[in-house]
Short mmCIF file of C-alpha atoms and ligand atoms in Angstrom, two decimals:
data_model
loop_
_atom_site.label_atom_id
_atom_site.label_comp_id
_atom_site.label_asym_id
_atom_site.label_seq_id
_atom_site.Cartn_x
_atom_site.Cartn_y
_atom_site.Cartn_z
CA MET M 1 26.88 -35.70 11.19
CA THR M 2 27.70 -35.30 14.87
CA GLU M 3 26.90 -31.79 15.74
CA SER M 4 26.38 -30.54 19.23
CA ASN M 5 23.73 -27.94 20.03
CA ALA M 6 26.12 -25.92 22.15
CA PRO M 7 26.64 -22.53 20.51
CA VAL M 8 30.02 -21.73 19.08
CA ALA M 9 31.47 -18.45 20.40
CA ALA M 10 30.06 -15.46 18.52
CA PRO M 11 32.18 -14.88 15.44
CA VAL M 12 34.73 -12.19 16.10
CA ASP M 13 34.64 -9.17 13.82
CA GLN M 14 37.16 -10.66 11.44
CA TYR M 15 34.80 -13.49 10.44
CA ALA M 16 31.87 -11.07 10.08
CA GLU M 17 34.00 -8.77 7.94
CA TRP M 18 35.03 -11.65 5.66
CA ALA M 19 31.37 -12.72 5.32
CA ARG M 20 30.56 -9.15 4.25
CA LEU M 21 33.36 -9.18 1.69
CA ARG M 22 32.23 -12.55 0.30
CA ALA M 23 28.69 -11.23 -0.07
CA ASP M 24 29.32 -7.73 -1.44
CA GLN M 25 32.92 -7.30 -2.54
CA PRO M 26 34.49 -10.67 -3.36
CA VAL M 27 37.56 -8.99 -4.88
CA SER M 28 38.27 -5.58 -3.35
CA ARG M 29 41.00 -3.34 -2.02
CA ASP M 30 41.71 -0.18 -0.08
CA PRO M 31 43.21 2.52 -2.30
CA GLY M 32 46.74 1.52 -3.24
CA GLY M 33 46.56 -1.72 -1.20
CA PRO M 34 46.61 -5.34 -2.34
CA TRP M 35 43.48 -7.04 -3.70
CA ARG M 36 41.63 -9.11 -1.08
CA VAL M 37 40.17 -12.28 -2.59
CA ALA M 38 37.42 -13.55 -0.27
CA ARG M 39 35.40 -16.31 -1.98
CA TYR M 40 36.34 -19.99 -2.13
CA ASP M 41 36.10 -20.35 -5.94
CA ASP M 42 38.24 -17.27 -6.55
CA VAL M 43 40.88 -18.24 -3.95
CA ARG M 44 40.99 -21.73 -5.48
CA HIS M 45 41.37 -20.26 -8.98
CA VAL M 46 44.22 -17.95 -7.90
CA LEU M 47 46.12 -20.75 -6.13
CA LYS M 48 45.70 -23.16 -9.04
CA THR M 49 46.50 -20.77 -11.86
CA HIS M 50 50.15 -20.16 -11.15
CA GLY M 51 50.81 -18.88 -14.69
CA ASP M 52 48.58 -15.85 -14.04
CA PHE M 53 49.21 -15.44 -10.33
CA SER M 54 52.91 -15.46 -9.62
CA SER M 55 54.58 -16.35 -6.33
CA LEU M 56 57.43 -13.91 -7.03
CA VAL M 57 55.87 -11.57 -4.51
CA SER M 58 58.97 -10.15 -2.89
CA GLU M 59 60.75 -7.57 -5.04
CA ARG M 60 63.25 -7.04 -2.23
CA MET M 61 64.20 -10.71 -2.05
CA SER M 62 64.38 -11.21 -5.83
CA GLU M 63 66.73 -8.22 -6.07
CA ASP M 64 68.98 -9.33 -3.18
CA PRO M 65 72.08 -10.95 -4.76
CA ASP M 66 72.88 -12.71 -1.44
CA SER M 67 69.51 -14.38 -1.19
CA ALA M 68 68.87 -17.80 -2.80
CA PRO M 69 65.22 -18.26 -3.74
CA THR M 70 62.95 -20.12 -1.36
CA MET M 71 60.47 -22.31 -3.21
CA LEU M 72 57.41 -20.72 -1.60
CA PHE M 73 58.30 -17.49 -3.38
CA THR M 74 59.41 -18.84 -6.77
CA ASP M 75 57.62 -19.82 -9.99
CA PRO M 76 58.35 -22.69 -12.39
CA PRO M 77 60.81 -23.78 -13.62
CA GLU M 78 62.86 -22.79 -10.54
CA HIS M 79 60.09 -23.87 -8.17
CA ASP M 80 59.75 -27.29 -9.83
CA ARG M 81 63.45 -27.99 -9.49
CA LEU M 82 63.60 -27.00 -5.80
CA ARG M 83 60.40 -28.85 -4.93
CA ALA M 84 61.50 -32.03 -6.73
CA LEU M 85 64.83 -32.02 -4.88
CA VAL M 86 63.38 -31.31 -1.47
CA SER M 87 60.49 -33.76 -1.88
CA ARG M 88 63.04 -36.60 -2.11
CA ALA M 89 63.83 -36.12 1.55
CA PHE M 90 60.26 -35.33 2.60
CA THR M 91 58.34 -38.45 1.63
CA PRO M 92 55.42 -39.88 3.66
CA ARG M 93 57.77 -42.66 4.79
CA GLN M 94 60.34 -40.17 6.08
CA VAL M 95 57.61 -38.19 7.80
CA ALA M 96 56.14 -41.34 9.40
CA ALA M 97 59.63 -42.03 10.76
CA GLN M 98 59.23 -38.87 12.87
CA SER M 99 56.34 -40.39 14.89
CA GLN M 100 58.51 -41.64 17.71
CA GLN M 101 60.37 -38.40 18.26
CA ILE M 102 57.08 -36.45 18.12
CA GLU M 103 55.44 -38.79 20.64
CA ALA M 104 58.42 -38.57 22.98
CA ARG M 105 58.51 -34.77 22.69
CA CYS M 106 54.76 -34.54 23.30
CA ARG M 107 54.96 -36.75 26.38
CA ALA M 108 57.81 -34.71 27.85
CA LEU M 109 56.11 -31.36 27.18
CA MET M 110 52.73 -32.64 28.40
CA ALA M 111 54.22 -33.86 31.70
CA ASP M 112 55.23 -30.26 32.56
CA PHE M 113 52.24 -28.61 30.93
CA ALA M 114 49.69 -30.78 32.76
CA SER M 115 51.37 -30.45 36.15
CA ASP M 116 49.45 -27.28 37.10
CA GLU M 117 45.81 -26.28 36.93
CA ARG M 118 46.67 -23.14 35.01
CA ALA M 119 49.26 -23.06 32.28
CA ASP M 120 50.32 -21.25 29.13
CA LEU M 121 49.24 -23.37 26.18
CA VAL M 122 51.57 -21.65 23.72
CA THR M 123 54.85 -21.34 25.60
CA SER M 124 54.53 -24.71 27.37
CA PHE M 125 53.19 -26.90 24.60
CA ALA M 126 51.92 -25.58 21.26
CA ALA M 127 55.07 -23.61 20.32
CA PRO M 128 57.92 -25.82 21.56
CA LEU M 129 56.44 -28.91 19.92
CA PRO M 130 56.80 -27.88 16.24
CA VAL M 131 60.05 -25.97 16.79
CA GLY M 132 61.47 -29.08 18.48
CA VAL M 133 60.29 -31.34 15.66
CA ILE M 134 61.85 -29.13 12.98
CA ALA M 135 65.02 -28.65 15.02
CA THR M 136 65.41 -32.44 15.22
CA MET M 137 64.80 -32.81 11.49
CA LEU M 138 67.49 -30.22 10.83
CA GLY M 139 69.89 -31.86 13.27
CA VAL M 140 70.01 -28.91 15.70
CA GLU M 141 71.80 -30.17 18.79
CA ASP M 142 69.99 -29.93 22.14
CA GLY M 143 72.31 -27.24 23.46
CA ASP M 144 71.51 -25.00 20.45
CA PHE M 145 67.77 -25.38 20.74
CA VAL M 146 66.99 -22.21 22.74
CA GLN M 147 69.01 -20.19 20.27
CA PHE M 148 67.16 -21.81 17.36
CA LYS M 149 63.77 -20.93 18.88
CA HIS M 150 64.93 -17.35 19.37
CA TRP M 151 65.98 -17.04 15.68
CA SER M 152 62.74 -18.58 14.58
CA ASP M 153 60.65 -16.11 16.64
CA ALA M 154 62.64 -13.05 15.54
CA ILE M 155 62.32 -13.98 11.85
CA PHE M 156 58.64 -14.92 11.89
CA LYS M 157 57.55 -11.86 13.85
CA ASN M 158 59.00 -9.67 11.09
CA ILE M 159 58.00 -11.76 8.07
CA GLY M 160 55.79 -9.05 6.44
CA ASP M 161 58.67 -6.56 6.38
CA ILE M 162 61.19 -9.22 5.35
CA LEU M 163 59.12 -9.91 2.23
CA LEU M 164 57.71 -6.55 1.31
CA ALA M 165 59.65 -3.78 3.06
CA THR M 166 62.81 -3.44 5.15
CA PRO M 167 63.46 -6.13 7.79
CA ASN M 168 64.08 -4.91 11.35
CA GLU M 169 67.45 -5.12 13.09
CA ALA M 170 66.48 -8.10 15.29
CA SER M 171 65.43 -10.23 12.32
CA VAL M 172 68.53 -9.32 10.30
CA LYS M 173 70.74 -10.27 13.27
CA ALA M 174 68.81 -13.53 13.78
CA ALA M 175 69.05 -14.39 10.07
CA ASP M 176 72.81 -13.69 10.04
CA GLU M 177 73.41 -15.84 13.12
CA MET M 178 71.24 -18.64 11.79
CA ARG M 179 72.99 -18.49 8.41
CA ALA M 180 76.41 -18.81 10.04
CA TYR M 181 75.21 -21.68 12.25
CA PHE M 182 73.72 -23.70 9.41
CA LEU M 183 76.55 -23.07 6.94
CA ASP M 184 78.83 -24.53 9.58
CA ARG M 185 76.52 -27.51 10.12
CA ILE M 186 76.14 -28.07 6.34
CA GLY M 187 79.92 -28.15 5.98
CA GLU M 188 80.20 -30.73 8.76
CA LEU M 189 77.37 -32.84 7.34
CA ARG M 190 78.93 -32.91 3.87
CA ARG M 191 81.98 -34.49 5.51
CA SER M 192 80.11 -36.83 7.87
CA PRO M 193 76.44 -37.47 7.02
CA ARG M 194 73.95 -38.13 9.83
CA ALA M 195 70.42 -39.54 9.97
CA HIS M 196 68.15 -36.51 9.66
CA LEU M 197 66.34 -34.47 7.01
CA LEU M 198 69.04 -31.83 6.50
CA SER M 199 71.71 -34.48 6.06
CA ASP M 200 69.45 -36.38 3.60
CA LEU M 201 68.88 -33.17 1.62
CA ILE M 202 72.63 -32.59 1.41
CA GLN M 203 73.05 -36.08 -0.06
CA VAL M 204 70.28 -35.67 -2.69
CA ASP M 205 71.92 -35.93 -6.12
CA THR M 206 69.54 -36.49 -9.05
CA GLU M 207 68.87 -35.52 -12.66
CA GLU M 208 67.49 -32.24 -11.31
CA GLY M 209 70.89 -31.63 -9.77
CA ARG M 210 71.82 -30.94 -6.16
CA LEU M 211 70.96 -28.27 -3.65
CA THR M 212 73.61 -25.59 -3.20
CA ASP M 213 74.57 -24.44 0.32
CA ASP M 214 72.46 -21.30 -0.15
CA GLU M 215 69.45 -23.31 -1.30
CA LEU M 216 69.82 -25.63 1.70
CA LEU M 217 69.99 -22.62 3.94
CA MET M 218 66.86 -21.12 2.43
CA PHE M 219 65.06 -24.40 2.97
CA CYS M 220 65.96 -24.29 6.69
CA PHE M 221 64.47 -20.77 6.81
CA LEU M 222 61.39 -21.90 4.89
CA LEU M 223 60.70 -24.74 7.32
CA LEU M 224 60.87 -22.26 10.16
CA ILE M 225 58.52 -19.84 8.47
CA ALA M 226 56.07 -22.35 7.02
CA GLY M 227 56.09 -25.10 9.62
CA ASN M 228 56.23 -23.55 13.08
CA GLU M 229 53.59 -20.94 13.72
CA THR M 230 51.08 -22.77 11.54
CA THR M 231 51.32 -25.95 13.62
CA THR M 232 51.19 -23.93 16.84
CA SER M 233 48.01 -22.26 15.53
CA LEU M 234 46.50 -25.65 14.72
CA ILE M 235 47.00 -26.84 18.32
CA VAL M 236 45.60 -23.55 19.65
CA GLY M 237 42.62 -23.89 17.25
CA CYS M 238 41.88 -27.43 18.50
CA THR M 239 42.02 -26.19 22.11
CA ARG M 240 39.69 -23.31 21.26
CA VAL M 241 37.17 -25.79 19.87
CA PHE M 242 37.49 -27.91 23.06
CA HIS M 243 36.70 -24.76 25.04
CA GLU M 244 33.67 -23.99 22.89
CA LYS M 245 32.44 -27.59 22.68
CA PRO M 246 33.68 -29.48 25.75
CA GLU M 247 31.45 -32.43 24.85
CA LEU M 248 33.75 -33.01 21.84
CA PHE M 249 36.68 -33.52 24.20
CA ASP M 250 34.72 -36.25 25.99
CA HIS M 251 33.59 -37.74 22.70
CA LEU M 252 37.14 -37.94 21.29
CA LYS M 253 38.47 -39.32 24.57
CA ARG M 254 36.12 -42.28 24.05
CA SER M 255 36.47 -42.63 20.25
CA ARG M 256 39.94 -41.73 19.05
CA GLN M 257 39.10 -42.61 15.44
CA GLY M 258 37.30 -39.25 15.22
CA ILE M 259 40.56 -37.31 15.69
CA PRO M 260 41.57 -37.00 11.98
CA ASP M 261 38.17 -35.54 10.93
CA PHE M 262 38.22 -33.26 13.98
CA ILE M 263 41.62 -31.94 12.88
CA GLU M 264 40.42 -31.37 9.29
CA GLU M 265 37.43 -29.38 10.56
CA THR M 266 39.67 -27.34 12.87
CA LEU M 267 41.92 -26.57 9.89
CA ARG M 268 38.84 -25.32 8.05
CA PHE M 269 37.19 -23.51 10.94
CA TYR M 270 40.25 -21.81 12.47
CA SER M 271 42.61 -21.88 9.48
CA PRO M 272 46.20 -21.36 10.68
CA PHE M 273 47.51 -19.91 7.38
CA LYS M 274 44.86 -17.23 7.00
CA VAL M 275 46.10 -15.35 3.97
CA THR M 276 48.76 -15.85 1.34
CA LEU M 277 50.23 -13.58 -1.34
CA ARG M 278 50.38 -13.56 -5.13
CA ARG M 279 51.30 -11.03 -7.84
CA ALA M 280 49.36 -10.69 -11.11
CA ALA M 281 51.63 -11.94 -13.92
CA ARG M 282 49.61 -10.03 -16.58
CA ASP M 283 46.65 -7.69 -16.83
CA LEU M 284 43.64 -9.85 -16.00
CA GLU M 285 40.12 -9.93 -14.64
CA LEU M 286 39.00 -11.68 -11.47
CA ALA M 287 35.34 -11.74 -10.38
CA GLY M 288 34.66 -8.71 -12.56
CA GLN M 289 37.62 -6.65 -11.26
CA GLU M 290 40.37 -5.48 -13.59
CA ILE M 291 43.74 -6.28 -12.04
CA ALA M 292 46.89 -4.82 -13.54
CA LYS M 293 50.09 -6.77 -14.12
CA GLY M 294 52.33 -6.53 -11.02
CA GLU M 295 49.56 -5.81 -8.52
CA LEU M 296 49.52 -7.86 -5.32
CA LEU M 297 46.64 -10.12 -4.29
CA LEU M 298 45.78 -11.64 -0.91
CA PRO M 299 43.98 -14.96 -1.43
CA MET M 300 42.17 -15.19 1.94
CA ILE M 301 42.30 -18.89 2.75
CA ALA M 302 40.50 -18.51 6.09
CA SER M 303 37.62 -16.66 4.42
CA ALA M 304 37.39 -19.23 1.60
CA ASN M 305 37.12 -21.95 4.25
CA ARG M 306 34.04 -20.23 5.71
CA ASP M 307 32.35 -19.72 2.32
CA GLU M 308 28.68 -20.61 2.66
CA ARG M 309 28.54 -21.28 -1.12
CA VAL M 310 30.70 -24.38 -0.56
CA PHE M 311 30.30 -25.43 3.09
CA GLU M 312 26.84 -26.07 4.46
CA ASN M 313 26.46 -24.31 7.83
CA ALA M 314 29.91 -22.85 7.23
CA ASP M 315 29.99 -21.03 10.59
CA ARG M 316 29.26 -24.20 12.54
CA PHE M 317 31.97 -26.58 13.68
CA ILE M 318 30.91 -30.05 12.53
CA ALA M 319 33.50 -32.49 13.83
CA ASP M 320 32.89 -35.16 11.19
CA ARG M 321 32.12 -32.88 8.26
CA SER M 322 32.31 -34.81 4.99
CA PRO M 323 33.29 -33.88 2.39
CA ASN M 324 35.57 -31.19 3.72
CA PRO M 325 37.45 -29.68 0.76
CA HIS M 326 39.11 -26.93 2.83
CA LEU M 327 42.05 -24.98 1.44
CA ALA M 328 43.99 -24.77 4.71
CA PHE M 329 47.07 -26.38 3.10
CA GLY M 330 46.74 -24.37 -0.13
CA LEU M 331 46.36 -25.94 -3.55
CA GLY M 332 48.34 -26.47 -6.73
CA ILE M 333 52.08 -26.41 -7.13
CA HIS M 334 52.75 -24.67 -3.80
CA SER M 335 50.39 -26.81 -1.72
CA CYS M 336 51.87 -27.51 1.69
CA LEU M 337 54.82 -29.87 1.58
CA GLY M 338 54.51 -30.40 5.33
CA ALA M 339 50.78 -31.29 5.41
CA THR M 340 51.42 -34.93 6.35
CA LEU M 341 53.80 -33.87 9.10
CA ALA M 342 51.39 -31.21 10.39
CA ARG M 343 48.53 -33.71 10.52
CA LEU M 344 50.77 -36.20 12.33
CA GLU M 345 51.88 -33.59 14.89
CA GLY M 346 48.27 -32.45 15.35
CA ARG M 347 47.04 -36.00 15.93
CA ILE M 348 49.78 -36.86 18.42
CA ALA M 349 49.30 -33.54 20.27
CA ILE M 350 45.54 -34.10 20.60
CA GLU M 351 46.03 -37.71 21.67
CA SER M 352 48.42 -36.67 24.41
CA MET M 353 45.94 -34.01 25.62
CA LEU M 354 43.18 -36.62 25.70
CA ASP M 355 45.46 -39.04 27.59
CA GLN M 356 46.53 -36.59 30.26
CA LEU M 357 43.50 -34.38 30.74
CA ASN M 358 39.77 -34.57 31.37
CA GLY M 359 39.20 -31.16 29.83
CA ILE M 360 40.83 -27.87 28.89
CA GLU M 361 39.41 -24.32 28.94
CA LEU M 362 40.65 -20.95 27.75
CA VAL M 363 40.94 -18.45 30.60
CA ASP M 364 39.94 -15.61 28.24
CA PRO M 365 38.02 -16.78 25.15
CA THR M 366 37.88 -13.17 23.91
CA ASP M 367 41.69 -12.82 23.89
CA PRO M 368 42.42 -10.96 20.58
CA GLU M 369 45.62 -13.03 20.21
CA LEU M 370 43.41 -15.97 19.23
CA ASP M 371 42.66 -14.34 15.89
CA ALA M 372 45.99 -12.63 15.28
CA PHE M 373 47.93 -13.15 12.06
CA GLY M 374 50.36 -15.96 12.90
CA ALA M 375 50.26 -17.88 16.14
CA PRO M 376 49.55 -16.23 19.50
CA ASN M 377 52.50 -15.61 21.84
CA SER M 378 50.65 -16.75 24.91
CA ILE M 379 47.22 -18.24 25.74
CA ALA M 380 46.30 -18.97 29.36
CA VAL M 381 44.36 -22.20 29.90
CA ARG M 382 42.76 -24.02 32.85
CA LEU M 383 43.36 -27.75 32.92
CA ASP M 384 41.26 -30.53 34.37
CA ARG M 385 43.91 -33.17 34.95
CA ALA M 386 43.13 -36.85 34.51
CA ALA M 387 43.61 -38.81 37.75
C1 HEM U 401 48.81 -26.80 10.30
C2 HEM U 401 50.00 -26.56 9.81
C3 HEM U 401 50.28 -26.00 8.43
C4 HEM U 401 49.47 -25.28 7.60
C5 HEM U 401 48.03 -24.83 7.83
C6 HEM U 401 50.25 -24.98 6.40
C7 HEM U 401 49.76 -24.27 5.31
C8 HEM U 401 50.47 -24.06 4.16
C9 HEM U 401 49.96 -23.36 2.99
C10 HEM U 401 48.58 -22.72 2.88
C11 HEM U 401 50.94 -23.37 2.04
C12 HEM U 401 50.83 -22.76 0.63
C13 HEM U 401 51.07 -21.28 0.62
C14 HEM U 401 50.90 -20.67 -0.74
O1 HEM U 401 50.46 -21.32 -1.69
O2 HEM U 401 51.23 -19.48 -0.86
C15 HEM U 401 52.08 -24.05 2.60
C16 HEM U 401 53.29 -24.25 1.93
C17 HEM U 401 54.36 -24.89 2.49
N1 HEM U 401 54.42 -25.52 3.72
FE1 HEM U 401 52.92 -25.63 5.08
N2 HEM U 401 51.49 -25.54 6.53
C18 HEM U 401 51.55 -26.18 7.75
C19 HEM U 401 52.62 -26.89 8.27
C20 HEM U 401 53.81 -27.11 7.61
C21 HEM U 401 54.91 -27.88 8.14
C22 HEM U 401 54.91 -28.61 9.48
C23 HEM U 401 55.91 -27.82 7.22
C24 HEM U 401 57.29 -28.44 7.24
C25 HEM U 401 57.95 -28.71 8.29
C26 HEM U 401 55.43 -27.03 6.10
C27 HEM U 401 56.15 -26.75 4.97
C28 HEM U 401 55.68 -26.06 3.88
C29 HEM U 401 56.48 -25.78 2.70
C30 HEM U 401 57.92 -26.20 2.47
C31 HEM U 401 55.66 -25.04 1.83
C32 HEM U 401 56.05 -24.48 0.46
C33 HEM U 401 55.64 -25.42 -0.65
C34 HEM U 401 55.92 -24.87 -2.04
O3 HEM U 401 56.11 -23.66 -2.20
O4 HEM U 401 55.97 -25.68 -2.97
N3 HEM U 401 54.15 -26.61 6.38
N4 HEM U 401 51.77 -24.47 3.89
#
């Protein structure tokens, strides 16, 4: 294994706290709160056993007559139908066809990003890249792009309340505007199909049926929620590792074939999707704890990925770790539909950094935004530009 001797930044409290939970309280909760599931085997079990651990987590959304279900928050058989329909337009071949647009987008963003010695990694590169990729897949016209990014931000920033409480005014307004925009687009695309994912989804017509306008709309929302901030976090995570282990930047610049393993280890080490949600479908027991039907659980993916019972030297970044059975993309019926796309975007983003730069550093490696839930809003970096 290639492993440098340079120390990784001291684990922030969050990682220490998860290590404590894994050791002493693998399934625990604050009074009245959801159950935190900290160990790898338990997280794996919860994600795989969808009959016991339901994805119908949002009472508000299931009761809202205007809201079509999004597959992330549904159980079989509804989930199976939606996933089968959507998967038709989300095949590895269709994802591979995105390479060119991702490369072009990366090059354009990188040209601006790398033009100064100091820049904002998030606003100049790591956030616009995935939003742009998804916008293209959904056929959002260039002129509507800024608006689309604004809706996406307003909705994601309020996602906890959207699911479990009362959404704020800004997210309701953004959702209404986005709904009107896409219903209009869907109508147009039914009349004159185009060559992009949304148009392909509209054309899907199989034994499982077709997607209704509301289901198509919910899928647009889901891509925004599931595909944007996570990919931004992956790019930020890779940059954080380059800051902590600059010799890896030099190593990958010389041997590009190491990039896929480097990305897998970053997904494990700085998992973008830290925690997900499930609801107990019956009274059950998990790691010795009695959990009542209806109670919420938080399978902590980022903690599972640091579990020393599964990963040797779990708190060390080992760029070519093998095997690397991380759970960063989930597991089971809800495992990430966009994993191939995320890996492709990650690889192209890293390649373009390696092409344009000789190194990249965080201005403030203790910035708490680095470990926030969801992607940071802004991360200042210093760039060493390639001649
Ligand atoms: C590094 C980037 C990404 C990470 C770490 C990630 C992680 C995840 C995880 C952990 C889940 C499962 C959640 C659960 O079981 O509760 C998931 C589901 C999903 N992801 Fe991703 N994701 C990423 C990027 C993307 C992208 C780029 C897209 C699409 C554009 C996408 C689309 C989806 C969809 C549609 C689901 C729901 C699948 C289902 O319910 O059957 N993701 N993702």
